[in-house]
Amino acid sequence: MPPSRSRRLVGPPNWRPPEELRRTLYILAIALGLVVVLFLNVLTYRSGDVNLYVQVVLPVTMIPALISLGWLLRDGPLDVPERLMFFTVNVQVFAQALLEEMQRTAPAGETDLLYWSVVVNVMLGYLIFPNRVAGWYSAGLFGFSAGLPWLGVALRGSVVSPDLPRLQLTVGIVLLFVHALSWYRGQFEAQRSAVRVMQRLAHTDLLTNLPNRRGMYPAVEALLASGGGALLLDLDHFKRVNDTFGHQVGDEVLERAARLLEAQVPPGGRVGRWGGEEFLMTLPGLDAPAAGALAEAVCRAFRTQTMVDVGVVTISAGLTLTRPGDTLPILVARADEHLYVAKRAGRDGWADRMAADGPGAAGSGPAFPDV
């Protein structure tokens, strides 16, 4: 399977991934280029002029263009045609510069087409390659295009236009400006990436890769606004696991617990590590019976799962529904009270009320007075 098909971004209707847009743009650009080359050849042959660049160089360099077009239509990776076409365009620029110098009849510098072709090529280089590589390429290409007319002066006594130094200086300044913009863009992207990493570290538990307490705050606030349930969970006898098997095994148990909990999260919900061996799961939109059924499913998932080197590690849960006037501390405190009911009733279950009739039993009847 081509790499370009291995990962498809999913977006809203009528949304197209950036890679697909680039592919379409490349296909259209190459197709248009082929039409332009064909048109130029027809005009050249009709005029009877000998133009080696149009009649020889462009048709030859269209071979890589056809290869790139076929590659794109077969959904191949984009980096291959990007580099192939970049190389092709550079061959065209070098060939154009050499042919112009060899066939020059007017003073060098009277036309600026070549130099602005250099600018376009350099900008493409900054889009494809790292800033350092593109910078060296920019310096080399500018040095070649700027030095070629003066080499003609030294070797052949060619005449240069008085405007040539001004043109070369202008192009050089433009290229320096392009390099500065690219450098700034690289610095900006690096800083933005660092900020994203710091934000992720600040809101993610590195062991379980779940949101940490701070990362769960937005989910709880959204739950309070929309309504639903909250499930505070605690691994049973986890200290005994650490004391008996060591903290490394304990960490593995926490990681496995995180995966089990992720598998139980309802649509729109979220689960995070609240602290230590405690986890918090939001259940937006669920009423008491549905939330109770999910709490029981979570306990059953742990009850039937064997942890490596440890055996079965059960979990206890405190369930509560949101109430008018709830805040985050109030909601979590109520779930914590229900969790302790489940713990006192023997663990390996859940409770949703301040009652002593056992974990899960509080959720088995038709009424949920205390959730």
C-alpha positions in Angstrom: 0.0 0.0 0.0 1.5 3.4 -0.9 2.3 5.5 2.1 0.0 8.3 1.0 -2.9 6.0 1.5 -1.8 4.6 4.9 -3.1 7.6 6.8 -6.2 9.5 5.8 -7.2 12.5 7.8 -10.9 12.5 8.7 -12.7 15.9 8.6 -16.1 17.4 8.2 -18.1 16.9 4.9 -16.5 18.7 1.8 -13.2 18.9 3.7 -10.1 17.7 1.9 -6.8 16.7 3.6 -3.9 19.0 2.8 -2.0 16.1 1.1 -4.9 15.6 -1.3 -5.0 19.3 -2.2 -1.3 19.3 -2.9 -1.6 16.2 -5.1 -4.4 17.9 -7.1 -2.4 21.1 -7.4 0.7 19.2 -8.6 -1.4 17.2 -11.2 -2.9 20.4 -12.6 0.4 22.2 -12.7 2.2 19.4 -14.5 -0.7 19.0 -17.0 -0.7 22.7 -17.6 3.1 22.7 -18.1 2.8 19.9 -20.7 0.2 21.9 -22.6 2.4 25.0 -22.5 5.5 23.2 -23.8 3.5 21.7 -26.6 2.1 25.1 -27.5 5.6 26.7 -27.5 6.9 24.0 -29.7 4.1 24.5 -32.2 4.8 28.3 -32.3 8.5 27.8 -32.7 8.2 25.4 -35.6 5.7 27.6 -37.3 8.0 30.7 -37.0 11.0 28.7 -38.3 13.3 30.0 -35.6 15.9 27.7 -34.0 15.3 27.7 -30.2 17.2 24.9 -28.6 15.7 25.6 -25.2 12.1 25.3 -26.5 12.7 22.6 -29.1 15.2 20.4 -27.1 15.5 21.2 -23.4 11.9 21.6 -22.5 10.7 18.4 -24.3 13.5 16.3 -22.7 12.7 17.6 -19.3 9.1 16.8 -19.8 10.0 13.1 -19.4 10.4 13.5 -15.6 7.2 15.5 -15.7 5.3 12.6 -17.2 6.9 10.2 -14.7 5.8 12.5 -11.9 2.3 12.8 -13.3 1.9 9.0 -13.4 3.3 8.7 -9.9 0.8 11.2 -8.6 -2.2 9.6 -10.4 -1.2 6.3 -8.7 -1.3 7.9 -5.3 2.4 7.6 -4.7 4.1 9.6 -1.9 4.3 13.3 -2.7 8.0 13.7 -1.8 9.1 11.7 -4.9 7.5 13.9 -7.6 8.3 17.0 -5.5 12.1 16.3 -5.7 12.0 15.0 -9.2 10.2 18.1 -10.5 12.5 20.4 -8.5 15.5 18.7 -10.1 13.8 19.1 -13.5 13.1 22.8 -13.1 16.7 23.3 -12.0 18.0 21.6 -15.1 15.8 23.9 -17.2 17.2 27.0 -15.4 20.8 26.0 -15.8 20.2 25.1 -19.5 18.5 28.4 -20.1 21.3 30.3 -18.5 24.0 28.5 -20.5 22.2 28.8 -23.8 21.5 32.5 -23.3 25.1 33.1 -22.6 26.3 31.0 -25.5 23.9 32.7 -28.0 23.9 36.2 -26.5 23.6 39.0 -29.0 22.4 41.7 -26.7 24.1 43.0 -23.6 23.7 40.8 -20.5 21.1 42.2 -18.1 18.7 43.7 -20.6 16.2 40.9 -19.7 15.5 39.8 -16.1 13.5 36.6 -16.8 16.4 34.3 -15.8 16.9 36.0 -12.5 13.3 35.9 -11.5 13.3 32.2 -12.5 16.1 31.8 -10.0 13.9 33.5 -7.3 11.0 31.1 -8.0 13.3 28.1 -7.9 14.8 29.2 -4.6 11.4 29.7 -3.0 10.4 26.2 -4.1 13.6 24.9 -2.5 12.6 26.5 0.8 9.3 24.7 0.6 10.8 21.3 0.0 14.1 21.2 1.9 15.3 22.2 5.4 16.3 25.8 5.8 20.0 25.2 5.9 20.0 23.0 2.7 17.8 25.5 0.9 20.1 28.4 2.0 23.1 26.7 0.5 21.2 26.0 -2.6 20.0 29.6 -2.9 23.6 30.9 -2.5 24.9 28.4 -5.1 22.2 29.1 -7.7 22.5 32.9 -7.3 26.3 32.7 -7.5 26.0 30.7 -10.8 23.4 32.9 -12.4 25.1 36.1 -11.3 28.6 35.0 -12.2 27.9 33.6 -15.6 27.5 36.9 -17.4 30.7 38.2 -15.9 32.5 35.0 -16.9 31.3 35.7 -20.4 32.9 39.2 -20.1 36.2 37.7 -19.0 36.4 34.9 -21.5 34.6 36.2 -24.5 34.5 39.9 -24.1 30.8 40.0 -23.8 29.0 43.3 -23.2 26.8 43.8 -20.1 24.0 46.2 -19.6 24.5 49.0 -17.1 21.4 47.7 -15.4 22.9 44.3 -14.7 24.6 45.1 -11.4 21.4 46.7 -10.1 19.4 43.7 -11.3 21.7 41.3 -9.6 21.8 43.3 -6.4 18.0 43.4 -6.3 17.7 39.7 -6.8 20.3 39.1 -4.1 18.4 41.2 -1.6 15.2 39.4 -2.5 16.9 36.0 -1.9 18.3 37.2 1.5 14.8 38.3 2.4 13.4 34.9 1.4 16.0 33.2 3.5 15.3 35.5 6.5 11.5 34.8 6.2 12.2 31.0 6.0 14.5 31.2 9.1 11.9 33.1 11.0 9.2 30.6 10.0 11.4 27.8 11.2 12.0 29.5 14.5 8.2 30.2 14.9 7.4 26.6 14.1 10.0 25.3 16.6 8.6 27.6 19.3 5.0 26.6 18.5 6.0 23.0 18.6 7.7 23.5 22.0 4.7 25.2 23.4 2.5 22.3 22.2 4.8 19.8 23.9 4.8 21.8 27.1 1.0 22.1 27.0 0.7 18.4 26.4 3.1 17.6 29.3 1.2 20.0 31.5 -2.1 18.2 30.8 -1.1 14.6 30.2 -0.1 11.9 32.6 3.2 10.6 31.1 2.8 7.0 32.5 -0.7 6.2 31.2 -0.9 8.8 28.4 -4.3 9.8 29.7 -5.2 13.4 30.7 -4.0 14.3 34.1 -6.1 16.1 36.7 -5.5 19.5 35.0 -6.2 18.0 31.6 -9.6 16.7 32.9 -10.8 20.1 34.1 -12.3 21.1 30.7 -14.1 17.8 30.4 -15.6 18.1 33.8 -16.7 21.7 33.2 -18.3 20.6 29.9 -20.1 17.9 31.8 -21.4 20.3 34.4 -22.8 22.5 31.6 -24.4 19.7 29.6 -25.4 17.2 32.3 -24.6 13.5 32.8 -22.6 11.3 35.2 -19.1 11.2 36.7 -17.4 8.0 37.7 -14.5 8.2 40.2 -12.5 4.9 40.2 -9.8 3.5 42.4 -7.8 0.3 41.9 -8.3 -2.1 44.8 -5.3 -2.9 47.0 -2.9 -1.2 44.7 -0.4 -0.5 47.5 -0.2 -4.3 48.0 0.7 -4.6 44.3 3.5 -2.2 44.6 4.8 -3.7 47.9 4.6 -7.3 46.6 5.7 -6.9 42.9 7.6 -3.6 42.9 6.8 -0.2 41.4 7.7 -1.2 37.8 4.9 -3.9 37.8 2.7 -1.4 39.5 3.3 1.1 36.7 2.4 -1.7 34.2 -0.8 -2.3 36.0 -1.7 1.4 35.8 -1.0 1.4 32.1 -3.2 -1.7 31.6 -5.9 -0.1 33.7 -5.8 3.0 31.6 -6.3 1.0 28.4 -9.2 -0.9 30.0 -10.9 2.3 31.0 -10.4 3.9 27.6 -12.3 1.0 26.1 -15.3 1.7 28.3 -15.5 5.5 27.7 -19.0 6.4 26.2 -19.3 8.7 23.2 -18.3 12.2 24.1 -16.9 11.1 27.4 -13.3 11.2 28.7 -11.2 9.4 31.2 -8.1 10.7 33.0 -5.8 9.8 35.8 -7.0 11.8 38.8 -4.0 11.0 41.0 -2.2 7.9 42.2 -4.4 4.9 41.4 -7.5 7.0 41.0 -9.2 7.7 37.6 -12.1 10.0 36.7 -14.5 9.2 33.8 -17.1 11.7 32.5 -20.4 10.3 31.2 -22.1 13.1 29.3 -25.7 12.7 28.5 -26.2 9.5 30.5 -29.1 9.1 32.9 -28.9 7.1 36.1 -29.7 3.6 34.6 -27.3 4.0 31.7 -24.5 5.4 34.0 -25.0 2.5 36.4 -24.9 -0.1 33.6 -21.6 1.5 32.4 -20.2 1.5 36.0 -21.0 -2.2 36.3 -19.4 -2.9 32.8 -16.2 -1.2 34.0 -16.0 -3.3 37.2 -16.7 -6.5 35.2 -14.0 -5.6 32.7 -11.4 -5.5 35.5 -12.9 -8.5 37.3 -12.4 -10.7 34.2 -9.0 -9.3 33.2 -5.8 -11.0 34.3 -2.8 -8.6 34.7 0.6 -9.9 33.8 2.5 -11.2 36.9 -0.2 -10.0 39.2 -3.4 -11.7 38.4 -6.8 -10.0 38.7 -6.8 -6.4 40.0 -10.3 -5.2 40.7 -11.6 -1.7 40.8 -14.1 0.2 42.9 -16.1 3.2 41.6 -18.2 6.0 42.9 -20.9 7.2 40.6 -22.8 10.5 40.7 -24.9 12.5 38.4 -24.6 16.3 37.9 -27.0 18.5 39.9 -28.0 22.1 39.5 -25.5 24.3 41.2 -22.7 21.7 41.1 -19.1 22.9 40.8 -16.1 20.7 40.0 -15.1 20.3 43.7 -18.7 19.5 44.7 -19.2 16.9 42.0 -15.9 15.1 42.6 -16.4 15.2 46.4 -19.8 13.5 46.0 -18.3 10.9 43.7 -15.5 10.3 46.2 -18.1 9.8 49.0 -19.8 7.1 46.9 -16.5 5.5 46.1 -15.8 5.1 49.8 -19.2 3.4 50.1 -18.1 0.9 47.5 -14.8 0.4 49.3 -16.4 -0.2 52.7 -18.9 -2.6 51.1 -16.0 -4.9 50.1 -14.6 -3.3 46.9 -14.9 -4.8 43.4 -18.0 -2.8 42.7 -19.6 0.5 42.5 -22.0 2.7 44.5 -24.1 5.7 43.7 -25.6 6.7 47.0 -24.7 7.2 50.6 -26.2 3.8 51.6 -24.7 0.7 53.2 -26.4 -1.9 51.0 -23.3 -2.8 49.1 -21.5 -1.9 46.0 -23.6 -2.1 42.9 -26.7 -2.9 44.9 -27.4 0.8 45.2 -27.7 0.9 41.4 -29.7 -2.3 41.0 -33.1 -0.9 41.9 -35.3 1.4 39.9 -34.7 4.5 42.1 -31.5 6.5 42.2 -32.3 9.0 45.0 -28.7 10.0 45.9 -26.8 10.1 42.6 
